XYZ file of C-alpha atoms in Angstrom:
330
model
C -34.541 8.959 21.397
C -30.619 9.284 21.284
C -29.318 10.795 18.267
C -26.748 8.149 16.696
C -25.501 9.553 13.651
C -21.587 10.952 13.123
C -19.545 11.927 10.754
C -16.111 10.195 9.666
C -13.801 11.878 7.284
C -16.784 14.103 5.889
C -19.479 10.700 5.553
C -22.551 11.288 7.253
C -23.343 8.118 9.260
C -26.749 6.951 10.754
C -24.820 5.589 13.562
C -20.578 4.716 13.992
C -20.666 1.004 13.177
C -19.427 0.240 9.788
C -18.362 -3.061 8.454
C -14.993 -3.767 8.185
C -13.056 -5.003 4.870
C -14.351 -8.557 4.799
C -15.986 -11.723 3.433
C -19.050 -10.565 4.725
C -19.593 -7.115 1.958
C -18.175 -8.665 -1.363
C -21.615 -9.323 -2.696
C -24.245 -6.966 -3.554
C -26.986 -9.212 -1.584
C -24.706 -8.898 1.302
C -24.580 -5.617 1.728
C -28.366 -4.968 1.683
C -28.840 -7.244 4.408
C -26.019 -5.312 6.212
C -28.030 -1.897 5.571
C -31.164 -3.416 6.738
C -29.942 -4.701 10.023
C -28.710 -0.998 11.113
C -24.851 -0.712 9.161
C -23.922 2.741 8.534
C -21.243 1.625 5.891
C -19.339 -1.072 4.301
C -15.992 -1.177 3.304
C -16.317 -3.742 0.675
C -13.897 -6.400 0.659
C -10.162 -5.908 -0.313
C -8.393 -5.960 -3.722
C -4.949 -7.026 -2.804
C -2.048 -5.005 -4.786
C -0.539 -8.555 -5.756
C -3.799 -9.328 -7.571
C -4.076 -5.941 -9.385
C -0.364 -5.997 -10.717
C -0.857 -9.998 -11.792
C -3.696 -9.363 -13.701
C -2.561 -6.331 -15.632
C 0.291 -8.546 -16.182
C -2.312 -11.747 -17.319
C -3.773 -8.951 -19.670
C -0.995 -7.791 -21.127
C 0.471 -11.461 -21.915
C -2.873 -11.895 -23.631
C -2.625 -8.769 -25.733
C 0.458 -9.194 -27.035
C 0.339 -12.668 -27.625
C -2.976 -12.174 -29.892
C -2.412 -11.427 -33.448
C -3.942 -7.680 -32.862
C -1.493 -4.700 -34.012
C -2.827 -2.413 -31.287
C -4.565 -3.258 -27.905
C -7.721 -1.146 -29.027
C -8.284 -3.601 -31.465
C -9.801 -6.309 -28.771
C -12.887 -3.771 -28.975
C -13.810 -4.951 -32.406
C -13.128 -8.923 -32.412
C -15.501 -11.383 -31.639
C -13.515 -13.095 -28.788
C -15.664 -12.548 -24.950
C -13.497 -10.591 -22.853
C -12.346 -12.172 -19.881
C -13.458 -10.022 -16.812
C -10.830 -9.911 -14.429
C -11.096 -9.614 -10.512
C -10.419 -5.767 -11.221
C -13.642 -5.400 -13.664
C -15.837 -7.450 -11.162
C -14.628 -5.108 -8.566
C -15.761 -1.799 -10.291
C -18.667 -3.512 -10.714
C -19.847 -4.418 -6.954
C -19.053 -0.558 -6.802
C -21.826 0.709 -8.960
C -24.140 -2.275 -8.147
C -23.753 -1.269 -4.697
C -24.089 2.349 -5.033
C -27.685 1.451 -6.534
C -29.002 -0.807 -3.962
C -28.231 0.827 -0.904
C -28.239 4.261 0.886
C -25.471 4.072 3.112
C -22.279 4.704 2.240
C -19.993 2.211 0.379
C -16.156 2.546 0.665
C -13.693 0.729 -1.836
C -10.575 -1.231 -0.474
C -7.272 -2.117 -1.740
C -5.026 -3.597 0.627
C -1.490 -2.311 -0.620
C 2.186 -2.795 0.403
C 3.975 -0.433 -2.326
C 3.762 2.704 -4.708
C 3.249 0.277 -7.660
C 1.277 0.437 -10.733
C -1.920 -0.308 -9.193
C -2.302 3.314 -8.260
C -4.441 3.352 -11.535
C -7.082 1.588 -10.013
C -7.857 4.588 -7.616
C -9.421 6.695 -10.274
C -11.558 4.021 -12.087
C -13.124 3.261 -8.113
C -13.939 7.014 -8.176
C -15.633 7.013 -11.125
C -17.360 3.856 -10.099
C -19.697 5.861 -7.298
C -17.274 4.689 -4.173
C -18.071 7.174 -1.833
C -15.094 6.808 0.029
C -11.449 4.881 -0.470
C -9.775 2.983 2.558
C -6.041 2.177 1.916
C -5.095 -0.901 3.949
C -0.852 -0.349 4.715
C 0.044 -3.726 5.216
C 3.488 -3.596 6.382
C 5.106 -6.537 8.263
C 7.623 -6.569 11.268
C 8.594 -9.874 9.539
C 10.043 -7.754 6.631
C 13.493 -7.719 7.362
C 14.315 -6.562 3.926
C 12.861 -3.176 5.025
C 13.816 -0.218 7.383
C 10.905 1.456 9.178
C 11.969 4.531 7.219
C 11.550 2.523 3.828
C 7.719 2.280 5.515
C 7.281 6.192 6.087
C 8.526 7.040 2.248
C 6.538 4.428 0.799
C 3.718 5.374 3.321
C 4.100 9.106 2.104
C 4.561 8.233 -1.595
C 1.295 6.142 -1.613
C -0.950 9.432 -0.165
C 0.410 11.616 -2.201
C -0.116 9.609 -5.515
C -3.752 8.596 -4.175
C -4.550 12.220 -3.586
C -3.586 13.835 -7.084
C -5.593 10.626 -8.826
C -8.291 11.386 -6.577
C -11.182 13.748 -4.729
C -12.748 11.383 -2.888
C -12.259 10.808 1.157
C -8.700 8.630 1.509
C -8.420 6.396 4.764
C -6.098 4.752 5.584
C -6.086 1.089 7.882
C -2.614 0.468 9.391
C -1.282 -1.921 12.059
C 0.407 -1.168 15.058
C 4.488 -2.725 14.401
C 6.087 0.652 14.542
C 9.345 1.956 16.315
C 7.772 5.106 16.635
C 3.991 4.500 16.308
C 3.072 7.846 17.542
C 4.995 9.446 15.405
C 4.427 7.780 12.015
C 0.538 7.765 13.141
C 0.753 12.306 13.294
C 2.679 11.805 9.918
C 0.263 10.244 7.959
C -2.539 12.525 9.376
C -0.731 15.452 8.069
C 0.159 13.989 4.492
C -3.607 14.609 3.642
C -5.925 11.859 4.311
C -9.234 12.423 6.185
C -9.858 9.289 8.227
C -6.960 6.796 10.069
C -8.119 3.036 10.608
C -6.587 1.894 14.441
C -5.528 -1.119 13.649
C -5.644 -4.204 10.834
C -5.271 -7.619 12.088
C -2.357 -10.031 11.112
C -2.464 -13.526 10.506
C -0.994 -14.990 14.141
C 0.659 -18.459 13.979
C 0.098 -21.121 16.017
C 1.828 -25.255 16.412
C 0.123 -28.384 16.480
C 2.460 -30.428 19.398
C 0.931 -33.786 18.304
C 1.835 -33.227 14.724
C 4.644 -30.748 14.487
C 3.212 -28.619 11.985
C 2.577 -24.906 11.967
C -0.837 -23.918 11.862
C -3.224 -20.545 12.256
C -3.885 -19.107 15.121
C -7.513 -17.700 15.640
C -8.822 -15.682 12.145
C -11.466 -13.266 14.236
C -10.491 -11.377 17.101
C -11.632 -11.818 20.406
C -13.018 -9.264 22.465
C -10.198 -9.108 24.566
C -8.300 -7.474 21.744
C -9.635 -4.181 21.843
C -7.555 -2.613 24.578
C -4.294 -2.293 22.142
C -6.480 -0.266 19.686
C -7.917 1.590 22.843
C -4.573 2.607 23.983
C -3.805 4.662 20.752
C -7.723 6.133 19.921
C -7.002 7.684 23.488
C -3.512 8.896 22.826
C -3.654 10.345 19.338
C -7.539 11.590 18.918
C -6.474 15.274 20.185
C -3.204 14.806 18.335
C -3.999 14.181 14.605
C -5.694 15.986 11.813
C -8.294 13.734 10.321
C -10.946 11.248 12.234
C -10.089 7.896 13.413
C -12.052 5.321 13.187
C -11.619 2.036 15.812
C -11.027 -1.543 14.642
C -10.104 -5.245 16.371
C -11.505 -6.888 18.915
C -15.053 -4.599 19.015
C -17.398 -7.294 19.821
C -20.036 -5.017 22.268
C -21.829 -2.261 23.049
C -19.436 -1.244 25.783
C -16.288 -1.923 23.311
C -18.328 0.651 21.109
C -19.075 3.043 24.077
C -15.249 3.390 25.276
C -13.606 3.791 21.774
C -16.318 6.140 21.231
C -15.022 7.736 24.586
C -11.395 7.556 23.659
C -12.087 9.665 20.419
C -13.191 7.692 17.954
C -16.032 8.824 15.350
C -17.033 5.543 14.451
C -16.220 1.480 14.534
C -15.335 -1.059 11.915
C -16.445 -4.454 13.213
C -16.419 -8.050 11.287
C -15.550 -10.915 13.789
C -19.073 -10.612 15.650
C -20.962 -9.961 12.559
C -19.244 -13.476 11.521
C -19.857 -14.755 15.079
C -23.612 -14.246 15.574
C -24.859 -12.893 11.999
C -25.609 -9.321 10.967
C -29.138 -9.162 13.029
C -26.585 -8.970 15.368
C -25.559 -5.077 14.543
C -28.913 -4.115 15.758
C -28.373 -5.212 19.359
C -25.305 -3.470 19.723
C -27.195 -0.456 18.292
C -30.298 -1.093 20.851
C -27.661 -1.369 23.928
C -25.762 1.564 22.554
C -28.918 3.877 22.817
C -29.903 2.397 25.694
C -26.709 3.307 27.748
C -26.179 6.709 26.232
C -30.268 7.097 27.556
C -28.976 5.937 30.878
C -26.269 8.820 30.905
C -28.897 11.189 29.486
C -26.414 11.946 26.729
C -28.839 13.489 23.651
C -26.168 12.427 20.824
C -22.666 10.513 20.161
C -21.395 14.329 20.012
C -21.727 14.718 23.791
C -19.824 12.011 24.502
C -17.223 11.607 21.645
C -13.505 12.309 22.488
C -14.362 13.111 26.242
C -12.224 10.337 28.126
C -9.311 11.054 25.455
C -5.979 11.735 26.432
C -4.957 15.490 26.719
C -3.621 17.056 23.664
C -0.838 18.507 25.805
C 1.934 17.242 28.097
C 4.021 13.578 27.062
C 2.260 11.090 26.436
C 4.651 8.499 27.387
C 5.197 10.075 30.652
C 1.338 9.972 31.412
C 1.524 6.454 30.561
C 4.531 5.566 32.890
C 2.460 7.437 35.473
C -0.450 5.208 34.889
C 2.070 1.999 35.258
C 3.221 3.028 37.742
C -0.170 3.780 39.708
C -1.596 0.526 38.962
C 1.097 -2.019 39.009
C 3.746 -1.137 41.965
C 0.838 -1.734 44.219
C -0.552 -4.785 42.441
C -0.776 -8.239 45.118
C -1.977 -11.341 44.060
């Protein structure tokens, strides 16, 4: 029987599918039925920095419009406490960490060094095993310079880390001038795992009506190859794991990020798509195909289709276009 189990930034995993950030792992209930259809891990759903600063503004409104001299004296009145988003989020930590086995990582999906930095030390003594920082920085921004990205980048790590013992990830997307080189940045700052890549919200326009509406909310599995692309070019380059994201929706989509260096998947559109009995066909046709290869564990086949970790990179890719387009005929 194929030996599935990895490791990603010092978690030991049964196998490398974890559940991505989502609507699917912000319940308790949830999650088990994740774990008992074959997930290694969760990454519980998001706190978004916007709510965390709001609310700590809510609270303190509340305090000081209370006729309390201190804040420490809401411990001693009658009045219920309201519990916040933040307080029902340490919660689904511990509740978590108690019904399950696997491994469950906390989210917050941030876009500054703000006073939510806080909130990293309460998740760790929650139980979280692990903390995934999702760096959700816009090309739309035009208020920003990609440099304003790398110190804020930088700034969040190193506040996260002296808070902090537990793993750090980090998710990021893929707008970058210099994607390579802010992706070897970050994996030197400190953190143990890098997320290839979040997904933005995509527009789309209704002709009949005129209006502006969404474009598709899961990925496709067409969508992979952009995360592929950059698993392959900066596995032998970078000093913590990476883990693949977008547009995994097989077995095979598994198999060739596993290939390309990966040490494990998140996946949430085809859990959405066909349920989460789902995650124990890919993990049938994943064993079955590492059987057909007569390859004993994921180690004997992780990183070995990656892309050198010498030589240009960009040349090897304008070797590659050239190779397989001047020739192309329809």
């Amino acid at each position: 029987m194929p030996d599935l189990s990895t490791k990603f930034m010092g978690l030991s995993l049964k196998n490398p599918i974890i559940i991505a950030s989502s609507g699917l792992t912000d319940s308790v209930e949830k999650i088990k039925e994740l774990e008992a259809n074959g997930a290694a891990a969760v990454v519980l759903k998001s706190l978004f920095e916007e709510e965390i600063i709001l609310e700590m503004k809510e609270t303190e409104h509340r305090m000081t419009g209370r006729p309390f001299l201190f804040p420490e004296t809401i411990d001693f009145t009658e009045e219920e406490l309201y519990e916040d988003s933040v307080r029902e989020y340490i919660r689904l930590i511990k509740e978590a960490k108690e019904a399950v086995e696997i491994p469950v990582i906390a989210s917050i999906n941030c876009v500054s060094s703000q006073k939510w930095m806080y909130l990293a030390k309460e998740i760790q003594d929650a139980g979280a095993d692990a903390l995934e920082l999702n760096l959700f920085f816009l090309p739309s921004d035009d208020d920003r310079e990609q440099l304003d990205n790398l110190v804020i980048t930088d700034a969040i790590i190193h506040q996260v880390k002296e808070i902090v013992s537990l793993p750090v990830s980090l998710k990021i997307g893929y707008y970058c001038s210099n994607l390579a080189s802010y992706i070897s940045r970050i994996s030197e700052a400190g953190v143990q795992g890098l997320v290839l890549f979040n997904r933005s919200w995509m527009p789309d326009i209704d002709t009949e009506n005129l209006t502006v509406t969404s474009g598709p909310i899961l990925s496709s599995p067409g969508d992979y190859n952009q995360t592929l692309r950059w698993v392959s070019l900066m596995s032998g380059k970078v000093k913590c794991d990476l883990a693949a994201s977008t547009g995994i929706h097989s077995a095979d989509a598994i198999v060739k990020q596993l290939l390309a260096g990966a040490k494990a998947v998140e996946i949430a559109s085809v859990v959405y798509k066909h349920g989460p009995k789902h995650i124990k066909v890919l993990l049938e046709e994943l064993k079955k195909w590492m059987a057909e290869k007569e390859f004993k564990s994921v180690d004997d086949f992780s990183g070995l289709l990656k892309h050198s970790s010498t030589g240009n990179p960009a040349a090897w890719e304008r070797v590659q276009f050239m190779k397989n387009f001047s020739q192309f005929v329809s």
